[in-house]
JSON list of C-alpha atoms in Angstrom, two decimals:
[
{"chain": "A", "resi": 1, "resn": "UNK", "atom": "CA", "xyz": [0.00, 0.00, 0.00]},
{"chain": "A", "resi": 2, "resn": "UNK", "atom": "CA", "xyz": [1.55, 3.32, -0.79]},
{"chain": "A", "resi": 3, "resn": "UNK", "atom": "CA", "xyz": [1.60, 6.06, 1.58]},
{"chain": "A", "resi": 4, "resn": "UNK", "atom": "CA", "xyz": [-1.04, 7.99, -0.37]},
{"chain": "A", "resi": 5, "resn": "UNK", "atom": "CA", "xyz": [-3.71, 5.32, 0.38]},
{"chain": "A", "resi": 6, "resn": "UNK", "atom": "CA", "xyz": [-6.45, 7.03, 2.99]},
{"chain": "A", "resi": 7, "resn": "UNK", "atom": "CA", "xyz": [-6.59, 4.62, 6.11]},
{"chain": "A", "resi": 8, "resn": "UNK", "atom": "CA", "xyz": [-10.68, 4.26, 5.03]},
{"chain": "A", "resi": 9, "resn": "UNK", "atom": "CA", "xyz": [-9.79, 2.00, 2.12]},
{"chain": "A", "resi": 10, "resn": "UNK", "atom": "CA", "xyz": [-6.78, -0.02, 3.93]},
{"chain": "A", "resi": 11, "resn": "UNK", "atom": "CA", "xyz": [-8.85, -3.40, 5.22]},
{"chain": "A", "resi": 12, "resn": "UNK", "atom": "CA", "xyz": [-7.18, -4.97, 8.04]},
{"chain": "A", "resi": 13, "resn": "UNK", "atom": "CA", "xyz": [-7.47, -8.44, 8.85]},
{"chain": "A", "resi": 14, "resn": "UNK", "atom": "CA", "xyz": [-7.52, -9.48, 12.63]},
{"chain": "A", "resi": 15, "resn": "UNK", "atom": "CA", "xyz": [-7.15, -12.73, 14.20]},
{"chain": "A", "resi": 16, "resn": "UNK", "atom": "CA", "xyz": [-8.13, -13.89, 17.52]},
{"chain": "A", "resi": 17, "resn": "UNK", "atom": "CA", "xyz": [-9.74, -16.60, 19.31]},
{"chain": "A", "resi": 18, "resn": "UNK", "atom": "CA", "xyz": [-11.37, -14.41, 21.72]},
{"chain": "A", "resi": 19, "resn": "UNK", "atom": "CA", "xyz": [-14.45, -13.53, 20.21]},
{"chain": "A", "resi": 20, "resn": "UNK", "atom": "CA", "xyz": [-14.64, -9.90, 22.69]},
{"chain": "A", "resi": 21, "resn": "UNK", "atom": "CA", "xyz": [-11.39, -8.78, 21.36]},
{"chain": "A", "resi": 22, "resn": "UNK", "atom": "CA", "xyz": [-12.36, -9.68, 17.71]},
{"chain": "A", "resi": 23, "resn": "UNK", "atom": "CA", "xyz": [-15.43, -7.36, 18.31]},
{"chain": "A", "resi": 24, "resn": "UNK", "atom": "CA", "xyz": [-13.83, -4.28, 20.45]},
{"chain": "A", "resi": 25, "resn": "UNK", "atom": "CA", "xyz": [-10.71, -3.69, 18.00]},
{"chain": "A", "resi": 26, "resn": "UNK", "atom": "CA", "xyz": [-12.58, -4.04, 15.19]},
{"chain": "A", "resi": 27, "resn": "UNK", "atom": "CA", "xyz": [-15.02, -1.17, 16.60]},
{"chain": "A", "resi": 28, "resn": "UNK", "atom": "CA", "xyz": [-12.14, 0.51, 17.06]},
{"chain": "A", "resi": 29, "resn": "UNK", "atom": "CA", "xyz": [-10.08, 0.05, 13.72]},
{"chain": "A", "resi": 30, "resn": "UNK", "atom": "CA", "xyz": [-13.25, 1.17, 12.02]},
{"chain": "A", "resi": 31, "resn": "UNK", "atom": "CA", "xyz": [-14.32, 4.05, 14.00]},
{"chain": "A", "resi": 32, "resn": "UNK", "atom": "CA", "xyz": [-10.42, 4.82, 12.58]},
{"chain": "A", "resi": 33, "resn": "UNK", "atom": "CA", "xyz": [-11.99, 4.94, 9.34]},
{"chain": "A", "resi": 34, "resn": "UNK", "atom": "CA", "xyz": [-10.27, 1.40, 8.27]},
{"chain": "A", "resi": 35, "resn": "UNK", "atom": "CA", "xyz": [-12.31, -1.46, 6.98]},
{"chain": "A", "resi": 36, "resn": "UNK", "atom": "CA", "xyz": [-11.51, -4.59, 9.03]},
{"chain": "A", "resi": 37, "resn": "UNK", "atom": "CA", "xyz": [-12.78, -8.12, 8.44]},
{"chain": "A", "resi": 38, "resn": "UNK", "atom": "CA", "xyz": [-12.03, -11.27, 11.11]},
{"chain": "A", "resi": 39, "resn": "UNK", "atom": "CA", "xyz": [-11.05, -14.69, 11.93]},
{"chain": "A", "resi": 40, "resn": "UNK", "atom": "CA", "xyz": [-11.27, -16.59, 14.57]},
{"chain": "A", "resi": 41, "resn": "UNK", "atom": "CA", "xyz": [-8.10, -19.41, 14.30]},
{"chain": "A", "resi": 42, "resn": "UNK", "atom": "CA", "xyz": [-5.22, -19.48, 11.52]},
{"chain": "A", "resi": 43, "resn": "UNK", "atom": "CA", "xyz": [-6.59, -21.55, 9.13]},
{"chain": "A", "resi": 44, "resn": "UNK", "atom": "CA", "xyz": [-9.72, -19.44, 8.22]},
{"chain": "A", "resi": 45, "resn": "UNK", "atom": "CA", "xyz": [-7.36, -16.37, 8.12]},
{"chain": "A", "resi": 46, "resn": "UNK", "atom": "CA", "xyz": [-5.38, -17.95, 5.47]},
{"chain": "A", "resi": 47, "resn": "UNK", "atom": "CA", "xyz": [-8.76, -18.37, 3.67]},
{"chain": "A", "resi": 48, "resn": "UNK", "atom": "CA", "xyz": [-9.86, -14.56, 4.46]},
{"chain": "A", "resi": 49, "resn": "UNK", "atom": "CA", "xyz": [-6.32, -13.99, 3.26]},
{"chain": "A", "resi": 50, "resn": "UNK", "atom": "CA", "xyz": [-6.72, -15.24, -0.11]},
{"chain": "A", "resi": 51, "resn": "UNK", "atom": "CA", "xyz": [-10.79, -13.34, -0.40]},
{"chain": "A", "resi": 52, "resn": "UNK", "atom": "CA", "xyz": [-10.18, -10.37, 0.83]},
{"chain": "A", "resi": 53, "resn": "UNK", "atom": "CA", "xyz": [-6.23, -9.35, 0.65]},
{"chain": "A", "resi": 54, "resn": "UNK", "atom": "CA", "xyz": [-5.81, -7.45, 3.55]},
{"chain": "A", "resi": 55, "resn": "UNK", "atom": "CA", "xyz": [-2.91, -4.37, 3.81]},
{"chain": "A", "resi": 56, "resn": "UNK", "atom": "CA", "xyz": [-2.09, -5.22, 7.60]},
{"chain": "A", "resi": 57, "resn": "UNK", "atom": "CA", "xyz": [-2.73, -8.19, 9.70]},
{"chain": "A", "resi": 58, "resn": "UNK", "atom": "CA", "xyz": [-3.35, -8.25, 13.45]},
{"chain": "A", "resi": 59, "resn": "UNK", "atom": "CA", "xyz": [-2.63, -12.07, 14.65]},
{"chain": "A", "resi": 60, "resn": "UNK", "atom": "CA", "xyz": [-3.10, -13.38, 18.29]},
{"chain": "A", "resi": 61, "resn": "UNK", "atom": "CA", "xyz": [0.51, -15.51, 19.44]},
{"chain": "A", "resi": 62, "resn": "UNK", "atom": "CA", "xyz": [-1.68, -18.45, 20.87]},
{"chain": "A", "resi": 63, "resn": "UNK", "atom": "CA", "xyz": [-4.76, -19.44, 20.09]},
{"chain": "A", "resi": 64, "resn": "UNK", "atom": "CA", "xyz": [-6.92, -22.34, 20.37]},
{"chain": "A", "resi": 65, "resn": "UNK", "atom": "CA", "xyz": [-5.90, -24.41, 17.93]},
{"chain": "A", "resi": 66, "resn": "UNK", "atom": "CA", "xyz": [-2.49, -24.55, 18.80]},
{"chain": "A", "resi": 67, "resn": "UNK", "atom": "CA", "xyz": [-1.59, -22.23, 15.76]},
{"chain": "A", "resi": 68, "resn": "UNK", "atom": "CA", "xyz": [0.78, -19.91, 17.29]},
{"chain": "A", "resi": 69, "resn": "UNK", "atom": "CA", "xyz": [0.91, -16.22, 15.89]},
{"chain": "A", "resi": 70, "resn": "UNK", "atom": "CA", "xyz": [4.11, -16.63, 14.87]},
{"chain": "A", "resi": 71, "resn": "UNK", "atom": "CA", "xyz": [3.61, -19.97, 13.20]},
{"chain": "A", "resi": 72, "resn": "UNK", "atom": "CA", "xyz": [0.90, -17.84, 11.38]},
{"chain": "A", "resi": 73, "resn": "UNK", "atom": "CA", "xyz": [3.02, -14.75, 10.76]},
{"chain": "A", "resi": 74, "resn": "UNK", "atom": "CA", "xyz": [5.79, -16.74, 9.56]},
{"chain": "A", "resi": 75, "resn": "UNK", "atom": "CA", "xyz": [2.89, -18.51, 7.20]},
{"chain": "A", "resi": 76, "resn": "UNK", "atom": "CA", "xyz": [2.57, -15.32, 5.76]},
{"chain": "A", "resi": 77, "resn": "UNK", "atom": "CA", "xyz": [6.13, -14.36, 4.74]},
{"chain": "A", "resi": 78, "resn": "UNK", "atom": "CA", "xyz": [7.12, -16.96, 3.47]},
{"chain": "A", "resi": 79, "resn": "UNK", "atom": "CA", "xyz": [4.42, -16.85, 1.29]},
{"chain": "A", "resi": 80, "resn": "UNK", "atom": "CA", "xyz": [5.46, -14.74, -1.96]},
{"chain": "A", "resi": 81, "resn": "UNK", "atom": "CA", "xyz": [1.82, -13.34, -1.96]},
{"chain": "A", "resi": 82, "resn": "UNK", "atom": "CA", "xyz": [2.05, -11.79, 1.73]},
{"chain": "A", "resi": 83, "resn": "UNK", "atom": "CA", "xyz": [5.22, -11.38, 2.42]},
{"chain": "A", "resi": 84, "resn": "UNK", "atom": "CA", "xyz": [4.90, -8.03, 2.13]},
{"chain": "A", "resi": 85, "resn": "UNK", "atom": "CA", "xyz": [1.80, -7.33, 4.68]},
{"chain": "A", "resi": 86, "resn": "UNK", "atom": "CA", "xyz": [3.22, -6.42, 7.69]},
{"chain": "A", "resi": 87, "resn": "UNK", "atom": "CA", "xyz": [2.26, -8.10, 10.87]},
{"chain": "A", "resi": 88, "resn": "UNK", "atom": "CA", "xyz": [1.30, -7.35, 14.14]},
{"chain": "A", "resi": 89, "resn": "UNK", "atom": "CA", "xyz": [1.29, -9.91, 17.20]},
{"chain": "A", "resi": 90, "resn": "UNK", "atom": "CA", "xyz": [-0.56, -8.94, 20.17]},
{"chain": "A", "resi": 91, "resn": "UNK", "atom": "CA", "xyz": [-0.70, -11.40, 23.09]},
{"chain": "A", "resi": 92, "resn": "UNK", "atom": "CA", "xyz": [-1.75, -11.60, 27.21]},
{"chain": "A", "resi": 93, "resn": "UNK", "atom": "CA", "xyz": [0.81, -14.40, 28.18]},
{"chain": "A", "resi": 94, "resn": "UNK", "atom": "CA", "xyz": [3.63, -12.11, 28.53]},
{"chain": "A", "resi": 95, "resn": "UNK", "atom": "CA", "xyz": [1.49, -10.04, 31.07]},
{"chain": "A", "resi": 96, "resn": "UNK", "atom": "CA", "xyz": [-0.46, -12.93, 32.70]},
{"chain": "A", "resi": 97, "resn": "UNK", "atom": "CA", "xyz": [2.59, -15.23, 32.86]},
{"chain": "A", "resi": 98, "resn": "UNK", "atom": "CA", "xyz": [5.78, -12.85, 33.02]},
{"chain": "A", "resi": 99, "resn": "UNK", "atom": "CA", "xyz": [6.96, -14.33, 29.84]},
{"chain": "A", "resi": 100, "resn": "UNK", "atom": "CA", "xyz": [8.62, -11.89, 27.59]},
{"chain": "A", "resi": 101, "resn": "UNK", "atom": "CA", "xyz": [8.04, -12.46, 23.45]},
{"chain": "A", "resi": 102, "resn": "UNK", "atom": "CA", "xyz": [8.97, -8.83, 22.34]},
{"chain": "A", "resi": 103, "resn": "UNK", "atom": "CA", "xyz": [11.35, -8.87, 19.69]},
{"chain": "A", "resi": 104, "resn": "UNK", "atom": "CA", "xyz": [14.41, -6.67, 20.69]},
{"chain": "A", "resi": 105, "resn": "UNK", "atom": "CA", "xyz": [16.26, -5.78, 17.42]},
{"chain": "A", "resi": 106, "resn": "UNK", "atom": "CA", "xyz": [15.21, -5.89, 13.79]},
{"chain": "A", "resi": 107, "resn": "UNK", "atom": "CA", "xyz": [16.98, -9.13, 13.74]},
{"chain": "A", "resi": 108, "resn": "UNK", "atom": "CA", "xyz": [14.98, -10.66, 16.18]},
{"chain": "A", "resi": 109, "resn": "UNK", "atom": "CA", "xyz": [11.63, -9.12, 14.52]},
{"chain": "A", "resi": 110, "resn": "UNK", "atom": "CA", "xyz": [12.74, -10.67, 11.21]},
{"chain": "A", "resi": 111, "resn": "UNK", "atom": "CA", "xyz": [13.42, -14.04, 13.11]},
{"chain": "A", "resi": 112, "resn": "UNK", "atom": "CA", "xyz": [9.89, -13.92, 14.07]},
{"chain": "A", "resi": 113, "resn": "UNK", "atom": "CA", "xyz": [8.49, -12.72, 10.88]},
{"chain": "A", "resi": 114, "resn": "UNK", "atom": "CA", "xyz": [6.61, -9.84, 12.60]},
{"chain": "A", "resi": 115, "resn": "UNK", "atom": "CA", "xyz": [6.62, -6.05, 12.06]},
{"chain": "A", "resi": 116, "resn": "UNK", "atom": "CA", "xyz": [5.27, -5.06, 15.56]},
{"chain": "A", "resi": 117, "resn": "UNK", "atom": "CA", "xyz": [4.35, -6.93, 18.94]},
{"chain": "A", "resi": 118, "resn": "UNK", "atom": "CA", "xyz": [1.93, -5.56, 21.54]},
{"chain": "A", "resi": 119, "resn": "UNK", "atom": "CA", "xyz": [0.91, -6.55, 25.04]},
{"chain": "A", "resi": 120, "resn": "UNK", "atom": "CA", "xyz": [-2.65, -7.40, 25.55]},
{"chain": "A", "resi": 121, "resn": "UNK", "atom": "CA", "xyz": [-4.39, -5.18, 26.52]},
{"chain": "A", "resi": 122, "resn": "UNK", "atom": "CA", "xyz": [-3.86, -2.80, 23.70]},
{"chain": "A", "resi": 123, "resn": "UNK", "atom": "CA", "xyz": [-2.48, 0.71, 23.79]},
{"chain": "A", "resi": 124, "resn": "UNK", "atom": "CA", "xyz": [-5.24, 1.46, 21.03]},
{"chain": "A", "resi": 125, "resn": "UNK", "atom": "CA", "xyz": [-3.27, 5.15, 20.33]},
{"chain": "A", "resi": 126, "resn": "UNK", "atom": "CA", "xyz": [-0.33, 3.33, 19.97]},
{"chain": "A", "resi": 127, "resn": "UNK", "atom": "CA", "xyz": [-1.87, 0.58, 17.89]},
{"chain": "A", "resi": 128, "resn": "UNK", "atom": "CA", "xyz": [-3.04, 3.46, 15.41]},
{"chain": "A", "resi": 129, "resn": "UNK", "atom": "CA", "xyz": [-0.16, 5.45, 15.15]},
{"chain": "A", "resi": 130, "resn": "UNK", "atom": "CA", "xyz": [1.86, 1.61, 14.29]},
{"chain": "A", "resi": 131, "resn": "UNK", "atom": "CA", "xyz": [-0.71, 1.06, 11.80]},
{"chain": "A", "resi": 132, "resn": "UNK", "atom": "CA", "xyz": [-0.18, 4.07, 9.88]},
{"chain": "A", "resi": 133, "resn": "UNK", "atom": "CA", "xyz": [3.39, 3.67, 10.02]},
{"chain": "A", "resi": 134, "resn": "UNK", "atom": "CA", "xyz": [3.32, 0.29, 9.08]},
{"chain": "A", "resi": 135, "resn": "UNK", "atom": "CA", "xyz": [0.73, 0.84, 6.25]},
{"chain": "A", "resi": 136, "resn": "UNK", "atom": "CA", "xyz": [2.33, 4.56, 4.92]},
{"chain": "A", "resi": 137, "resn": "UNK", "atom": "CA", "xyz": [5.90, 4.18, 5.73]},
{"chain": "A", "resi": 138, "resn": "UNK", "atom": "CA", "xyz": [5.38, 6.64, 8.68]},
{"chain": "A", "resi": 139, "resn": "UNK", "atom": "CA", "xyz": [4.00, 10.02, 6.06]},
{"chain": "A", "resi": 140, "resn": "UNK", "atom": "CA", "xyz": [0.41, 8.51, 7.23]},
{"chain": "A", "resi": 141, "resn": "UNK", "atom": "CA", "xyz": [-1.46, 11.49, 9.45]},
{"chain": "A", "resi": 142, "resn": "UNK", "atom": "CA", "xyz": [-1.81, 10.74, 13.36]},
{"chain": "A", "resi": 143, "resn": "UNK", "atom": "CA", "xyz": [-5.02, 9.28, 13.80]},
{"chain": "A", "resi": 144, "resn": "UNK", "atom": "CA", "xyz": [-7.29, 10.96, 16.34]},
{"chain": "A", "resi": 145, "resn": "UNK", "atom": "CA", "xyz": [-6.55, 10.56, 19.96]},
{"chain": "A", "resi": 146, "resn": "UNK", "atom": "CA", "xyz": [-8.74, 7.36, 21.00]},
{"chain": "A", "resi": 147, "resn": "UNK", "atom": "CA", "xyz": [-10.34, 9.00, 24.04]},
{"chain": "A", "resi": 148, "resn": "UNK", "atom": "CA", "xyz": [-11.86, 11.48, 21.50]},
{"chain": "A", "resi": 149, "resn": "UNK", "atom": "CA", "xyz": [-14.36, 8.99, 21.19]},
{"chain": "A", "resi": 150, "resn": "UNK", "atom": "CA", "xyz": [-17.64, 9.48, 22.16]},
{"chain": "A", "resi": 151, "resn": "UNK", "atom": "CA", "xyz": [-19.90, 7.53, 24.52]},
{"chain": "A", "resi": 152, "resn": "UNK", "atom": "CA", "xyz": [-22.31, 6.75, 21.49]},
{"chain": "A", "resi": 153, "resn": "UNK", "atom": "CA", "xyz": [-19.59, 5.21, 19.27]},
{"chain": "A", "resi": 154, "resn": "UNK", "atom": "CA", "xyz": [-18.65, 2.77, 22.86]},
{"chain": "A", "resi": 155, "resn": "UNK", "atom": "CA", "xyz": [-18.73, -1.12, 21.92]},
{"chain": "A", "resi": 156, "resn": "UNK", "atom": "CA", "xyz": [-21.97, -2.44, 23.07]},
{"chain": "A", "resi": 157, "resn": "UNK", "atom": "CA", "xyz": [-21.75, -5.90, 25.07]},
{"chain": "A", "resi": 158, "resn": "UNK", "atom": "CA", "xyz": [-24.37, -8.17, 23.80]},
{"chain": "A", "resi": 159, "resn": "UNK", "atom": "CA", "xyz": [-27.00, -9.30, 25.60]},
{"chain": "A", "resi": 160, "resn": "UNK", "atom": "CA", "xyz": [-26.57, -11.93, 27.56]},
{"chain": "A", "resi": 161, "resn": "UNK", "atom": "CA", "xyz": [-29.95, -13.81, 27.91]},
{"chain": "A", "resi": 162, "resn": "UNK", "atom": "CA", "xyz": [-30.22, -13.79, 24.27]},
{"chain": "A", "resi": 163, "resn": "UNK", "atom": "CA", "xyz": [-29.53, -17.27, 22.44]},
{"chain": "A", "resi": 164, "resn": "UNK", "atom": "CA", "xyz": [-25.60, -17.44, 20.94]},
{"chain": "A", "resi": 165, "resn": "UNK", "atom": "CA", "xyz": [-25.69, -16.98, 17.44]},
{"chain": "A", "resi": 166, "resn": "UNK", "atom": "CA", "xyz": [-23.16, -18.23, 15.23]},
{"chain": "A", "resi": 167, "resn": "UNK", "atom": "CA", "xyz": [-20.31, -16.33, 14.86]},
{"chain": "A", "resi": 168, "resn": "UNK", "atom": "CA", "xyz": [-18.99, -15.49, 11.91]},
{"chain": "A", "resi": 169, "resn": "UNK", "atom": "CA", "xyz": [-14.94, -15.32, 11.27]}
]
């Protein structure tokens, strides 16, 4: 994507197996004016991947199906048709567990086939301002400050008495 693309046409793919962060970040990303569509495990990203060609990519590191995000991200770059959509890894077993993933040096980002690594939960102004540098090679405008927000545009939980309906990746 070149830097003059406006952040409403990039389409960001995000992966996660936890259906609530799925749903909040991609209130967020679009209230950021991207489009975003989801997945919920590796293996239907890699399908999204090849339907909907996202610009970025925002993978969980483990998930479910025993698909690490790095097993994913490295998927992706070795793949001659990705391996130029940079990756993000975001993860809550370095903060739950003490465990430290981050990559250090661009070696050890390379190495792990990722182009930015955030602790869960997100620093959502940090998160945007990443995004457009990862998607305009840093001339992308600072998005608005996320606590601009109003109370209206707020992720609404759903309703809990209500029968689960299937959830679409």
């Amino acid at each position: 994507m070149s830097s003059q693309t406006a952040p409403e046409q990039a389409l960001i793919l995000i992966v996660d197996d936890d259906y609530d962060f799925l749903e909040i970040n991609r209130m967020i990303l679009e209230k950021a004016g991207y489009r975003v569509v989801t997945a919920a495990e590796p293996k239907t990203a890699l399908l999204r991947m090849e339907d909907e060609k996202p610009d970025l990519v925002i993978s969980d590191l483990m998930m479910t199906s025993l698909d690490s995000g790095f097993y994913f991200a490295r998927t992706l770059k070795e793949d001659p048709r990705y391996e130029k959509i940079p990756v993000i890894i975001a993860t809550s077993v370095s903060s739950a567990l003490g465990l430290d993933f981050r990559p250090r040096t661009d070696e050890d980002r390379e190495k792990m086939h990722v182009d930015a690594y955030f602790d869960k939960p997100l620093d959502v102004n940090r998160l945007l301002l990443t995004i457009a540098e990862l998607l305009g090679g840093g001339s992308a405008p600072a998005p608005a400050p996320w606590g601009a927000m109003t109370e209206a545009d707020a992720p609404v939980a759903p309703d809990a008495d209500a029968p689960d309906a299937a959830l679409e990746d």
